[in-house]
Amino acid sequence: MALTSEEIRVFLGQPNIAVMATVRPDGRPHAVPIWYEYDDGEFVFHMGPTSVRYRNLLRNNRASLCIDTRTPPYKAVIVEGEVDLLEGLDDERTERMAAHYLGERAGKRYAASVKGTRVIIGRLRPKRTISWDYGKGDDP
């Protein structure tokens, strides 16, 4: 059974790893796990300027994310949309995301190790969202 809008908002606020899929120049998919921040209905993430994901998004800004749980009862949210790209520094968001995924102490340590690093900031605007919660007794 699908998650409600409120259940999706709560689920996406948890530190679940997302898998982002982009399209390579030859049409093959490229999938990579990422950290994200769910911000006002959009997904914000960072990547390096030499990453395959960034190069793919420069050519084709369409992407999908799959965010799911790894333990029962399984839940998932899958979104498809277009990504806006912005180059710059985002030390504050990096620290916030690292603390969200690693905890306050380890997150601050990680953020300090990459402080001042040039990043590409992506913002995925969902055009389609699919969700399910196997705990509600139903298949996707």
JSON list of N, CA and C in Angstrom, two decimals, residues 10 12 17 19-21 27 31 33-34 36 44 52 65-66 69 80 82 98-99 104-105 114 116 127 129-130 139:
[
{"chain": "A", "resi": 10, "resn": "VAL", "atom": "N", "xyz": [7.96, 12.12, 6.54]},
{"chain": "A", "resi": 10, "resn": "VAL", "atom": "CA", "xyz": [8.67, 11.59, 7.71]},
{"chain": "A", "resi": 10, "resn": "VAL", "atom": "C", "xyz": [9.76, 10.59, 7.27]},
{"chain": "A", "resi": 12, "resn": "LEU", "atom": "N", "xyz": [11.33, 10.34, 4.39]},
{"chain": "A", "resi": 12, "resn": "LEU", "atom": "CA", "xyz": [12.44, 10.99, 3.68]},
{"chain": "A", "resi": 12, "resn": "LEU", "atom": "C", "xyz": [13.29, 11.86, 4.60]},
{"chain": "A", "resi": 17, "resn": "ILE", "atom": "N", "xyz": [19.93, 5.90, 2.98]},
{"chain": "A", "resi": 17, "resn": "ILE", "atom": "CA", "xyz": [20.76, 6.14, 1.79]},
{"chain": "A", "resi": 17, "resn": "ILE", "atom": "C", "xyz": [19.85, 6.02, 0.57]},
{"chain": "A", "resi": 19, "resn": "VAL", "atom": "N", "xyz": [19.66, 5.62, -3.68]},
{"chain": "A", "resi": 19, "resn": "VAL", "atom": "CA", "xyz": [20.42, 5.20, -4.85]},
{"chain": "A", "resi": 19, "resn": "VAL", "atom": "C", "xyz": [19.93, 6.06, -6.01]},
{"chain": "A", "resi": 20, "resn": "MET", "atom": "N", "xyz": [20.87, 6.81, -6.60]},
{"chain": "A", "resi": 20, "resn": "MET", "atom": "CA", "xyz": [20.54, 7.70, -7.71]},
{"chain": "A", "resi": 20, "resn": "MET", "atom": "C", "xyz": [20.94, 7.03, -9.01]},
{"chain": "A", "resi": 21, "resn": "ALA", "atom": "N", "xyz": [20.02, 7.04, -9.97]},
{"chain": "A", "resi": 21, "resn": "ALA", "atom": "CA", "xyz": [20.30, 6.52, -11.30]},
{"chain": "A", "resi": 21, "resn": "ALA", "atom": "C", "xyz": [20.31, 7.66, -12.30]},
{"chain": "A", "resi": 27, "resn": "GLY", "atom": "N", "xyz": [23.59, 5.29, -23.13]},
{"chain": "A", "resi": 27, "resn": "GLY", "atom": "CA", "xyz": [22.26, 4.84, -22.74]},
{"chain": "A", "resi": 27, "resn": "GLY", "atom": "C", "xyz": [22.23, 3.88, -21.56]},
{"chain": "A", "resi": 31, "resn": "ALA", "atom": "N", "xyz": [24.12, 3.83, -11.49]},
{"chain": "A", "resi": 31, "resn": "ALA", "atom": "CA", "xyz": [23.48, 3.96, -10.18]},
{"chain": "A", "resi": 31, "resn": "ALA", "atom": "C", "xyz": [24.54, 4.07, -9.10]},
{"chain": "A", "resi": 33, "resn": "PRO", "atom": "N", "xyz": [24.98, 5.07, -4.66]},
{"chain": "A", "resi": 33, "resn": "PRO", "atom": "CA", "xyz": [24.36, 5.47, -3.40]},
{"chain": "A", "resi": 33, "resn": "PRO", "atom": "C", "xyz": [24.77, 6.90, -3.04]},
{"chain": "A", "resi": 34, "resn": "ILE", "atom": "N", "xyz": [23.82, 7.65, -2.49]},
{"chain": "A", "resi": 34, "resn": "ILE", "atom": "CA", "xyz": [24.10, 9.05, -2.12]},
{"chain": "A", "resi": 34, "resn": "ILE", "atom": "C", "xyz": [23.43, 9.41, -0.80]},
{"chain": "A", "resi": 36, "resn": "TYR", "atom": "N", "xyz": [21.36, 12.58, 0.87]},
{"chain": "A", "resi": 36, "resn": "TYR", "atom": "CA", "xyz": [20.53, 13.66, 0.36]},
{"chain": "A", "resi": 36, "resn": "TYR", "atom": "C", "xyz": [19.91, 14.40, 1.53]},
{"chain": "A", "resi": 44, "resn": "VAL", "atom": "N", "xyz": [18.20, 17.51, -2.25]},
{"chain": "A", "resi": 44, "resn": "VAL", "atom": "CA", "xyz": [19.45, 18.23, -2.48]},
{"chain": "A", "resi": 44, "resn": "VAL", "atom": "C", "xyz": [20.60, 17.29, -2.14]},
{"chain": "A", "resi": 52, "resn": "VAL", "atom": "N", "xyz": [31.14, 10.65, -12.40]},
{"chain": "A", "resi": 52, "resn": "VAL", "atom": "CA", "xyz": [30.35, 10.15, -13.54]},
{"chain": "A", "resi": 52, "resn": "VAL", "atom": "C", "xyz": [28.94, 10.70, -13.46]},
{"chain": "A", "resi": 65, "resn": "LEU", "atom": "N", "xyz": [15.64, 8.49, -8.02]},
{"chain": "A", "resi": 65, "resn": "LEU", "atom": "CA", "xyz": [16.16, 8.11, -6.71]},
{"chain": "A", "resi": 65, "resn": "LEU", "atom": "C", "xyz": [15.30, 7.00, -6.16]},
{"chain": "A", "resi": 66, "resn": "CYS", "atom": "N", "xyz": [15.94, 6.04, -5.52]},
{"chain": "A", "resi": 66, "resn": "CYS", "atom": "CA", "xyz": [15.23, 4.99, -4.79]},
{"chain": "A", "resi": 66, "resn": "CYS", "atom": "C", "xyz": [15.72, 5.06, -3.36]},
{"chain": "A", "resi": 69, "resn": "THR", "atom": "N", "xyz": [14.10, 1.01, 2.96]},
{"chain": "A", "resi": 69, "resn": "THR", "atom": "CA", "xyz": [14.60, 0.46, 4.21]},
{"chain": "A", "resi": 69, "resn": "THR", "atom": "C", "xyz": [15.24, -0.88, 3.92]},
{"chain": "A", "resi": 80, "resn": "GLU", "atom": "N", "xyz": [11.22, 10.26, -9.72]},
{"chain": "A", "resi": 80, "resn": "GLU", "atom": "CA", "xyz": [11.83, 10.56, -11.01]},
{"chain": "A", "resi": 80, "resn": "GLU", "atom": "C", "xyz": [11.66, 12.06, -11.23]},
{"chain": "A", "resi": 82, "resn": "GLU", "atom": "N", "xyz": [13.86, 15.96, -12.75]},
{"chain": "A", "resi": 82, "resn": "GLU", "atom": "CA", "xyz": [14.96, 16.68, -13.39]},
{"chain": "A", "resi": 82, "resn": "GLU", "atom": "C", "xyz": [15.81, 17.33, -12.31]},
{"chain": "A", "resi": 98, "resn": "ALA", "atom": "N", "xyz": [26.25, 15.43, 6.91]},
{"chain": "A", "resi": 98, "resn": "ALA", "atom": "CA", "xyz": [27.15, 14.46, 7.53]},
{"chain": "A", "resi": 98, "resn": "ALA", "atom": "C", "xyz": [26.68, 14.12, 8.94]},
{"chain": "A", "resi": 99, "resn": "ALA", "atom": "N", "xyz": [26.23, 15.11, 9.69]},
{"chain": "A", "resi": 99, "resn": "ALA", "atom": "CA", "xyz": [25.73, 14.85, 11.05]},
{"chain": "A", "resi": 99, "resn": "ALA", "atom": "C", "xyz": [24.45, 14.01, 10.99]},
{"chain": "A", "resi": 104, "resn": "GLU", "atom": "N", "xyz": [26.45, 13.39, 15.18]},
{"chain": "A", "resi": 104, "resn": "GLU", "atom": "CA", "xyz": [27.03, 14.73, 15.36]},
{"chain": "A", "resi": 104, "resn": "GLU", "atom": "C", "xyz": [28.56, 14.70, 15.36]},
{"chain": "A", "resi": 105, "resn": "ARG", "atom": "N", "xyz": [29.15, 13.84, 16.15]},
{"chain": "A", "resi": 105, "resn": "ARG", "atom": "CA", "xyz": [30.61, 13.84, 16.30]},
{"chain": "A", "resi": 105, "resn": "ARG", "atom": "C", "xyz": [31.33, 13.42, 15.02]},
{"chain": "A", "resi": 114, "resn": "VAL", "atom": "N", "xyz": [36.54, 17.74, 4.57]},
{"chain": "A", "resi": 114, "resn": "VAL", "atom": "CA", "xyz": [36.25, 18.14, 3.19]},
{"chain": "A", "resi": 114, "resn": "VAL", "atom": "C", "xyz": [35.91, 19.63, 3.08]},
{"chain": "A", "resi": 116, "resn": "GLY", "atom": "N", "xyz": [35.75, 23.39, 2.38]},
{"chain": "A", "resi": 116, "resn": "GLY", "atom": "CA", "xyz": [36.35, 24.21, 1.33]},
{"chain": "A", "resi": 116, "resn": "GLY", "atom": "C", "xyz": [36.48, 23.49, 0.00]},
{"chain": "A", "resi": 127, "resn": "LYS", "atom": "N", "xyz": [8.98, 14.71, -10.44]},
{"chain": "A", "resi": 127, "resn": "LYS", "atom": "CA", "xyz": [7.83, 14.82, -11.36]},
{"chain": "A", "resi": 127, "resn": "LYS", "atom": "C", "xyz": [6.90, 13.63, -11.15]},
{"chain": "A", "resi": 129, "resn": "THR", "atom": "N", "xyz": [6.29, 10.27, -8.22]},
{"chain": "A", "resi": 129, "resn": "THR", "atom": "CA", "xyz": [6.66, 9.62, -6.97]},
{"chain": "A", "resi": 129, "resn": "THR", "atom": "C", "xyz": [5.85, 8.34, -6.81]},
{"chain": "A", "resi": 130, "resn": "ILE", "atom": "N", "xyz": [6.54, 7.27, -6.48]},
{"chain": "A", "resi": 130, "resn": "ILE", "atom": "CA", "xyz": [5.91, 5.98, -6.20]},
{"chain": "A", "resi": 130, "resn": "ILE", "atom": "C", "xyz": [6.37, 5.58, -4.79]},
{"chain": "A", "resi": 139, "resn": "ASP", "atom": "N", "xyz": [1.49, -5.37, -1.88]},
{"chain": "A", "resi": 139, "resn": "ASP", "atom": "CA", "xyz": [2.67, -5.31, -2.74]},
{"chain": "A", "resi": 139, "resn": "ASP", "atom": "C", "xyz": [2.67, -4.01, -3.53]}
]
